[in-house]
Every structure is written in C-alpha cells, then in structure tokens.
Amino acid sequence: MTDREVLDTPLFETAITRLFGIRHPILCGGLMWLADGRYVAAAVNAGGMGFITARTFADFDAFRAELRLCAELTGGKPFGVNLFISGRAEENAVLDRYVDILLDEGVRLIETAGNTPEAYLPRLKQAGCTVIHKVSAVRHGLRAEKAGVHALAIVGQECGGHPGLHFVGTMVQGALAARAFRVPYALGGGIGCGQQLVAALGLGADAIVMGSRMTVATEIWAHADYKRKVLETSEADSRLVMASFRNTYRCLDNAAARTVAELEAAGERDFALYMPHVRGSNAREAYATGDWERGILSMGQSAAFADEIKPVAAIFAEILRDAAAARDRMDAMRPAPGATSRTAAAGAR
Ligand SMILES: Cc1cc2nc3c(=O)[nH]c(=O)nc-3n(C[C@H](O)[C@H](O)[C@H](O)COP(=O)(O)O)c2cc1C
C-alpha cells in the first residue's frame, strides 16, 4: 500500500476519533515555537489532529494569520489550538484575547495544558468547543474531568516538555487512567511508533499524543541542524531540569541544560541566575539558527524513534503500518478454540 492508501484506511475507531472527527487516533500536541499552521495542517491532512500553539506568536495578528493559513491548508477541515495555562496569573492575561480570536476564526478544538482550565471552560463550552486537557498526574485529570472537559491527555515521565513532579512512567499512567477517567483519554510520553499505539489502546487509551517524535517532520520550520541533532538523539540523550523549582522540563541534554543542572546541583535558588539559560527566546533562536546547544529545548525519550526527516504524512504512515502489524501479531496469538497451551504456544511464532 502507498502512504496515501495507508492514511486513507481507518485502522481503529475510538471515542477520540469520533469526538474529533478524525481518521486515526493520533494527536500531535502543542509544541512551543514549532506547532504552526503548516505543521498542524499536515497532521490534520494525514488524518490526525494537531494544535497550533497560541503562545508561540509574537502578536495577536500573527496568531490570527496562522489560523487562517491552517484553515486554507486543510481546505476548511477542523484543527486545534493549544492554550498553555500558566501557574502565574499575570502570564494568563493574554489567554482571553487568544480565545476571542480563535472563536472568531471558527476554531472549536482546544488542547489546554499546564494549570487547570476551569476558568476558561464555561466560555469555550458555550461557544461549542471540544476541550482536551493534558495532565501529568491522574489526580489533575480527575479535577479537569469534574470541571467538565470532554477528554483528557495524560503523559508519562518519558515525555518532552513537562513530565510533572512525580515522574510516573507512561505504562503506569495509561493503566491508572483507564481505571480513573470516565472521559476518553489520549496517552503520551515516549510514544513514537505503531507498536506503542497498539499498546496504548490496549491499556485503555483512545488515542496517542506525540511531540518529540514529530520535531523532525519536514513541515516543522526549525533549522536542519536542529533536526539532524534530533535524528542523532538516543533515548538516553534527554535530561530533566528545573525540578528544584517544581517546574520540571525534560529537554535535550545540551550545553544550556547542563549549565542549569549544575546550578541546581549547587543549590542555587536565585532565579535571575537561571534566566540567561532558560528564557524562551533562546529556544526560538536555537530553532531558527540550528544552534541546538542554546536554550532549554523540550525533548523526550521518543526522539530515539526519529530516524529521518520526512513529512508528517510519511511519519503517520510508518506508525500506522507498524500498528497494523502489531495488531495482527496480537490476533495471531489468539489460541484456536480447544487448543491446549502447548499447541497454542507452538502456533504463536
Ligand atoms: C519541542 C516541544 C515543545 C512542546 N511545547 C509544548 C507546549 O507549548 N504546550 C504543551 O501543552 N505541550 C508542549 N509539549 C508537549 C507535547 O505537546 C506532548 O505532550 C509531549 O511531547 C508528548 O510526549 P513525547 O515528547 O514523548 O511525545 C512540547 C513538547 C516538545 C517536544
């Protein structure tokens, strides 16, 4: 089958494919500085869902222009916006304006992350939005569920970006979420291949959410030197920083991250000393110039699955082919009726 045929053939129908009206249970989570209209449109056109990351844009007009570009590239198909809710109230002053604009432009799919979305839900829901809230702990998911989100995403400690404070692995999060959540949920953190998609659905998830694996997509605007670095990155090449400020990041193990880790190891509490290394604009410059030693660049263990710079559609097709093979493998393990355990074991290989 060609990539297009693979993408056109639904493999799994889940509560999230139905909720978002998508062909495949694959979500591309918000990516600060990187998830723009072109990337998100590619995820949508490949049959998944992506979220334009609102805080990425220098001003509101640029945000609006990006939404329009995405609508044009998807031919009017729905796409999402990521709203990161900060723990610092003053940083959330801009969110209402983002909401004005996205509603005005017809966006109705929202990924919230960070702090609780409670304050934003009444307005979003009244406008007919579907909201998926991303958490790194089951108890935060339960709070958002009570507040009325339509779906949840839960990530394990393997994830790029914010893995939370307790470093619970994706395998554990996925199974606990199945027991705890009543709304559909996506599972993320270290997921970058089709076998893991099947495993996530087996655990009880209704979709996967990916970030790190996608950073080498052709449609990601970042410099080729950055993408080449990600291609070289193994599952052991990320680092946890800023845990001492209760704001942990899993990021690329680069010069900036090592400097921050040294400050933390020395017990330094003065945030001003961290600022030159952690400020967000450093990351934007790193993506623009390819100087990946600069900035705290969110990156998780699933970067190990990135082995080629290729379009989002080709990455999805690879994941779906592997998922189909994994599903077939599971099917082949089903013992024939009446088989003894010994004959069933012989037939499984
Ligand atoms: C480079 C990068 C930037 C990210 N920026 C954001 C962001 O701005 N908002 C957000 O909600 N999640 C962000 N994330 C997290 C992803 O949306 C997703 O939850 C996570 O990457 C899933 O784990 P994975 O990296 O193992 O695939 C980012 C992740 C990466 C790798």
Coordinates of C-alpha atoms and ligand atoms in Angstrom, one line a residue:
M1 CA 0.0 0.0 0.0
T2 CA 1.2 3.5 -0.7
D3 CA 1.4 6.0 2.2
R4 CA -1.8 7.7 0.9
E5 CA -3.6 4.4 0.9
V6 CA -2.4 3.6 4.4
L7 CA -3.6 7.1 5.6
D8 CA -6.9 6.7 3.9
T9 CA -7.7 3.4 5.6
P10 CA -9.0 3.7 9.2
L11 CA -7.3 1.2 11.4
F12 CA -9.0 1.9 14.7
E13 CA -12.3 3.7 15.6
T14 CA -12.2 5.1 19.2
A15 CA -14.0 7.6 21.3
I16 CA -11.4 10.2 20.4
T17 CA -11.6 9.6 16.6
R18 CA -15.3 10.1 16.9
L19 CA -15.1 13.1 19.3
F20 CA -12.6 14.9 17.0
G21 CA -13.9 13.6 13.7
I22 CA -10.5 12.2 12.7
R23 CA -9.5 9.0 10.8
H24 CA -6.6 8.0 13.1
P25 CA -6.2 8.1 16.9
I26 CA -3.1 10.2 16.6
L27 CA -2.8 13.7 18.2
C28 CA 0.2 16.0 17.8
G29 CA 0.4 18.0 21.0
G30 CA 1.3 21.7 21.2
L31 CA 4.9 22.5 20.5
M32 CA 6.1 25.9 21.8
W33 CA 7.7 27.9 18.9
L34 CA 7.2 24.9 16.5
A35 CA 3.5 24.0 16.1
D36 CA 2.3 26.5 13.5
G37 CA -0.3 26.4 10.8
R38 CA 1.7 24.4 8.3
Y39 CA 2.6 21.6 10.8
V40 CA -0.9 21.4 12.2
A41 CA -2.5 21.3 8.8
A42 CA -0.1 18.4 7.8
A43 CA -1.3 16.5 10.9
V44 CA -4.9 17.1 10.0
N45 CA -4.5 16.2 6.4
A46 CA -2.8 13.0 7.4
G47 CA -5.9 12.0 9.4
G48 CA -4.9 13.0 12.9
M49 CA -5.2 16.2 14.9
G50 CA -2.7 19.0 15.7
F51 CA -2.8 22.1 17.9
I52 CA -1.4 25.5 16.9
T53 CA 0.4 26.7 19.9
A54 CA -1.0 30.1 20.7
R55 CA 1.8 31.4 22.9
T56 CA 4.3 31.0 20.0
F57 CA 3.1 34.1 18.2
A58 CA 4.6 37.5 18.7
D59 CA 1.3 39.3 18.4
F60 CA -2.4 38.6 18.0
D61 CA -2.4 39.5 14.3
A62 CA 0.3 36.8 13.7
F63 CA -1.8 34.3 15.6
R64 CA -4.9 35.1 13.5
A65 CA -2.9 34.9 10.3
E66 CA -1.6 31.5 11.3
L67 CA -5.2 30.2 12.0
R68 CA -6.2 31.5 8.5
L69 CA -3.2 29.8 6.9
C70 CA -4.1 26.5 8.6
A71 CA -7.7 26.7 7.5
E72 CA -6.5 27.3 3.9
L73 CA -4.1 24.4 4.0
T74 CA -6.7 22.0 5.4
G75 CA -9.3 23.1 3.0
G76 CA -11.6 24.0 5.9
K77 CA -11.2 20.8 7.9
P78 CA -11.3 21.4 11.7
F79 CA -8.0 21.9 13.5
G80 CA -6.9 22.7 17.1
V81 CA -5.3 25.3 19.2
N82 CA -3.1 24.7 22.3
L83 CA -3.6 27.1 25.2
F84 CA -1.0 26.7 27.9
I85 CA -2.3 27.9 31.2
S86 CA 0.5 29.3 33.4
G87 CA 0.7 29.0 37.1
R88 CA 1.4 32.7 37.2
A89 CA -1.8 34.7 36.7
E90 CA -0.1 37.7 35.0
E91 CA 1.0 35.3 32.2
N92 CA -2.6 34.3 31.5
A93 CA -3.8 37.8 30.8
V94 CA -3.3 37.1 27.1
L95 CA -5.4 34.0 27.0
D96 CA -8.8 35.7 26.7
R97 CA -7.6 37.5 23.6
Y98 CA -6.4 34.3 22.1
V99 CA -9.8 32.8 22.8
D100 CA -11.6 35.8 21.2
I101 CA -9.5 35.3 18.0
L102 CA -9.7 31.5 17.7
L103 CA -13.5 31.6 18.2
D104 CA -13.8 34.4 15.7
E105 CA -11.8 32.3 13.2
G106 CA -14.1 29.2 13.7
V107 CA -11.7 27.0 15.8
R108 CA -13.6 24.7 18.0
L109 CA -10.9 22.1 19.2
I110 CA -8.8 23.1 22.1
E111 CA -5.9 21.4 23.9
T112 CA -5.3 23.0 27.3
A113 CA -2.3 22.2 29.4
G114 CA -0.5 23.4 32.5
N115 CA -2.8 24.7 35.2
T116 CA -6.5 23.8 35.5
P117 CA -8.6 25.0 32.6
E118 CA -11.6 25.6 34.9
A119 CA -11.7 29.4 34.4
Y120 CA -11.9 29.0 30.6
L121 CA -14.3 26.1 30.2
P122 CA -17.6 28.0 30.5
R123 CA -16.8 30.3 27.7
L124 CA -15.2 27.6 25.5
K125 CA -18.1 25.2 26.0
Q126 CA -20.7 27.8 25.5
A127 CA -19.1 28.5 22.1
G128 CA -19.3 24.8 21.2
C129 CA -15.6 23.9 21.7
T130 CA -14.4 20.5 22.4
V131 CA -11.7 20.7 25.1
I132 CA -9.0 18.1 25.8
H133 CA -6.9 18.9 28.8
K134 CA -3.3 17.5 29.2
V135 CA -2.0 16.4 32.6
S136 CA 0.9 14.6 34.1
A137 CA -0.9 13.2 37.0
V138 CA -4.2 11.2 37.3
R139 CA -5.5 13.5 40.1
H140 CA -5.1 16.6 37.9
G141 CA -7.1 14.8 35.2
L142 CA -9.9 13.9 37.7
R143 CA -10.1 17.6 38.6
A144 CA -10.4 18.7 35.0
E145 CA -12.9 15.9 34.3
K146 CA -15.0 17.2 37.2
A147 CA -14.8 20.7 35.8
G148 CA -16.2 19.4 32.5
V149 CA -13.5 18.8 29.9
H150 CA -14.6 16.5 27.1
A151 CA -11.4 14.5 27.0
L152 CA -8.0 14.2 28.8
A153 CA -4.5 13.5 27.7
I154 CA -2.1 12.1 30.2
V155 CA 1.7 12.0 29.8
G156 CA 4.3 9.9 31.5
Q157 CA 7.8 10.9 32.6
E158 CA 9.3 10.0 29.3
C159 CA 7.7 13.0 27.6
G160 CA 9.3 16.0 26.2
G161 CA 8.3 19.2 27.9
H162 CA 6.6 19.0 31.4
P163 CA 6.6 15.5 32.9
G164 CA 5.2 16.7 36.2
L165 CA 6.7 16.3 39.7
H166 CA 6.5 12.6 40.4
F167 CA 8.0 11.0 37.2
V168 CA 5.4 8.3 36.8
G169 CA 6.0 6.3 33.6
T170 CA 3.7 6.2 30.6
M171 CA 2.9 2.5 31.1
V172 CA 1.6 3.2 34.6
Q173 CA -0.2 6.4 33.8
G174 CA -2.0 4.7 30.9
A175 CA -3.3 1.8 33.0
L176 CA -4.2 4.0 36.0
A177 CA -6.0 6.5 33.7
A178 CA -8.1 3.6 32.3
R179 CA -9.4 2.9 35.9
A180 CA -9.8 6.5 36.9
F181 CA -11.1 8.6 34.0
R182 CA -14.6 8.5 32.7
V183 CA -14.0 10.7 29.7
P184 CA -11.9 9.4 26.7
Y185 CA -8.2 10.0 27.0
A186 CA -5.0 10.1 25.0
L187 CA -1.7 8.7 26.3
G188 CA 1.7 10.3 25.6
G189 CA 5.2 10.3 26.8
G190 CA 7.9 8.3 24.9
I191 CA 5.4 7.3 22.2
G192 CA 6.8 7.3 18.7
C193 CA 6.0 4.1 16.9
G194 CA 3.0 2.0 15.9
Q195 CA 3.6 -0.8 18.4
Q196 CA 3.2 1.7 21.1
L197 CA 0.0 3.0 19.6
V198 CA -1.5 -0.5 19.9
A199 CA -0.1 -0.8 23.4
A200 CA -1.7 2.5 24.4
L201 CA -5.1 1.4 23.0
G202 CA -4.6 -1.9 24.8
L203 CA -4.1 -0.1 28.1
G204 CA -7.4 1.7 27.7
A205 CA -6.4 4.9 25.9
D206 CA -8.4 6.2 22.9
A207 CA -5.5 7.9 21.2
I208 CA -1.8 8.7 21.5
V209 CA -0.4 12.2 21.8
M210 CA 3.1 12.8 20.4
G211 CA 5.6 15.7 20.5
S212 CA 9.3 14.7 20.3
R213 CA 8.9 12.2 17.5
M214 CA 7.4 14.9 15.3
T215 CA 10.1 17.5 15.7
V216 CA 11.9 16.2 12.6
A217 CA 8.9 16.4 10.4
T218 CA 9.5 18.3 7.1
E219 CA 6.7 20.7 8.0
I220 CA 8.4 21.8 11.2
W221 CA 10.1 25.1 10.3
A222 CA 13.2 24.6 12.5
H223 CA 16.7 24.7 11.1
A224 CA 18.0 21.4 9.5
D225 CA 20.9 21.4 12.0
Y226 CA 18.5 21.1 14.9
K227 CA 16.6 18.3 13.2
R228 CA 19.9 16.5 12.4
K229 CA 20.7 16.7 16.1
V230 CA 17.3 15.1 17.0
L231 CA 18.0 12.3 14.5
E232 CA 21.2 11.5 16.4
T233 CA 19.5 11.7 19.7
S234 CA 19.0 8.4 21.5
E235 CA 16.6 7.5 24.3
A236 CA 19.4 8.4 26.8
D237 CA 20.0 11.9 25.5
S238 CA 17.4 13.9 27.3
R239 CA 17.8 15.5 30.7
L240 CA 15.4 16.7 33.5
V241 CA 15.9 20.2 34.6
M242 CA 14.2 22.8 36.9
A243 CA 12.8 20.1 39.2
S244 CA 14.1 22.2 42.1
F245 CA 11.7 25.0 41.0
R246 CA 8.8 22.5 40.8
N247 CA 8.6 23.2 37.1
T248 CA 10.4 20.2 35.6
Y249 CA 11.3 20.0 31.9
R250 CA 12.5 17.0 30.0
C251 CA 14.8 18.5 27.4
L252 CA 17.7 17.9 25.1
D253 CA 20.9 17.3 27.0
N254 CA 22.7 20.3 25.6
A255 CA 25.1 23.0 27.0
A256 CA 22.2 25.1 28.4
A257 CA 20.6 22.2 30.2
R258 CA 23.9 21.1 31.7
T259 CA 24.5 24.6 33.0
V260 CA 21.1 24.7 34.6
A261 CA 21.6 21.2 36.1
E262 CA 24.9 22.4 37.6
L263 CA 23.2 25.5 39.1
E264 CA 20.6 23.2 40.6
A265 CA 23.2 20.7 41.9
A266 CA 25.0 23.7 43.6
G267 CA 21.7 24.5 45.4
E268 CA 21.3 27.9 43.7
R269 CA 17.9 29.4 44.3
D270 CA 18.2 32.8 42.7
F271 CA 16.1 32.5 39.5
A272 CA 17.9 35.5 38.0
L273 CA 21.0 33.3 37.5
Y274 CA 18.9 30.8 35.6
M275 CA 17.2 33.3 33.3
P276 CA 20.0 33.7 30.7
H277 CA 19.8 29.9 30.1
V278 CA 16.1 29.2 30.4
R279 CA 14.4 32.2 28.7
G280 CA 12.0 31.1 26.0
S281 CA 13.5 33.3 23.3
N282 CA 16.8 31.2 23.5
A283 CA 14.8 28.2 22.3
R284 CA 13.3 30.1 19.5
E285 CA 16.8 31.3 18.4
A286 CA 18.1 27.7 18.6
Y287 CA 15.3 26.5 16.3
A288 CA 15.9 29.4 13.9
T289 CA 19.7 29.1 13.7
G290 CA 20.2 25.4 14.4
D291 CA 22.5 26.1 17.3
W292 CA 20.9 23.4 19.5
E293 CA 23.3 24.0 22.4
R294 CA 21.3 27.1 23.2
G295 CA 18.1 27.2 25.3
I296 CA 16.0 24.6 27.1
L297 CA 14.7 22.6 24.1
S298 CA 11.9 20.3 25.2
M299 CA 12.7 16.7 24.1
G300 CA 11.7 13.3 25.3
Q301 CA 12.9 9.8 25.0
S302 CA 10.9 9.1 21.9
A303 CA 13.3 11.2 19.9
A304 CA 15.0 7.8 19.5
F305 CA 12.3 6.8 17.0
A306 CA 13.1 9.8 14.7
D307 CA 15.4 8.4 12.1
E308 CA 14.7 10.5 9.0
I309 CA 13.5 14.0 8.2
K310 CA 10.2 13.3 6.4
P311 CA 6.7 14.7 6.0
V312 CA 4.1 14.3 8.8
A313 CA 2.1 12.0 6.4
A314 CA 5.1 9.7 6.0
I315 CA 5.6 9.5 9.8
F316 CA 2.0 8.7 10.3
A317 CA 2.0 6.1 7.6
E318 CA 5.0 4.4 9.2
I319 CA 3.3 4.4 12.6
L320 CA 0.1 3.0 11.1
R321 CA 1.9 0.2 9.2
D322 CA 3.6 -0.8 12.4
A323 CA 0.4 -0.6 14.3
A324 CA -1.4 -2.9 11.8
A325 CA 1.5 -5.4 12.2
A326 CA 1.3 -5.2 16.0
R327 CA -2.5 -5.7 15.9
D328 CA -2.0 -8.7 13.5
R329 CA 0.6 -10.1 15.9
M330 CA -1.8 -9.9 18.8
D331 CA -4.6 -11.5 16.7
A332 CA -2.2 -14.4 15.8
M333 CA -1.7 -15.1 19.5
R334 CA -5.3 -15.9 20.0
P335 CA -5.4 -19.7 20.6
A336 CA -7.5 -21.7 18.3
P337 CA -10.7 -23.0 20.1
G338 CA -9.9 -26.1 22.0
A339 CA -6.1 -25.7 21.6
T340 CA -4.0 -26.8 24.6
S341 CA -1.5 -24.3 25.9
R342 CA 1.4 -26.3 24.3
T343 CA -0.1 -26.3 20.8
A344 CA -1.2 -22.7 21.1
A345 CA 2.4 -21.7 22.1
A346 CA 3.8 -23.5 19.1
G347 CA 1.4 -21.7 16.8
A348 CA 2.2 -18.2 18.1
R349 CA 5.6 -17.9 16.4
Ligands
LIG1 C1 9.6 20.8 21.5 C2 8.4 20.6 22.3 C3 7.7 21.7 22.7 C4 6.5 21.5 23.5 N1 5.7 22.6 23.8 C5 4.5 22.4 24.4 C6 3.6 23.5 24.6 O1 3.9 24.6 24.3 N2 2.4 23.2 25.2 C7 2.0 21.9 25.5 O2 0.9 21.7 26.0 N3 2.9 20.9 25.4 C8 4.1 21.1 24.8 N4 4.9 20.0 24.6 C9 4.4 18.6 24.9 C10 3.8 17.9 23.8 O3 2.6 18.6 23.4 C11 3.4 16.5 24.1 O4 2.5 16.4 25.2 C12 4.6 15.6 24.5 O5 5.7 15.9 23.6 C13 4.3 14.1 24.4 O6 5.5 13.4 24.8 P1 6.6 13.0 23.8 O7 7.5 14.2 23.7 O8 7.3 11.8 24.5 O9 6.0 12.6 22.5 C14 6.1 20.2 23.9 C15 6.9 19.1 23.5 C16 8.1 19.3 22.8 C17 8.9 18.0 22.4

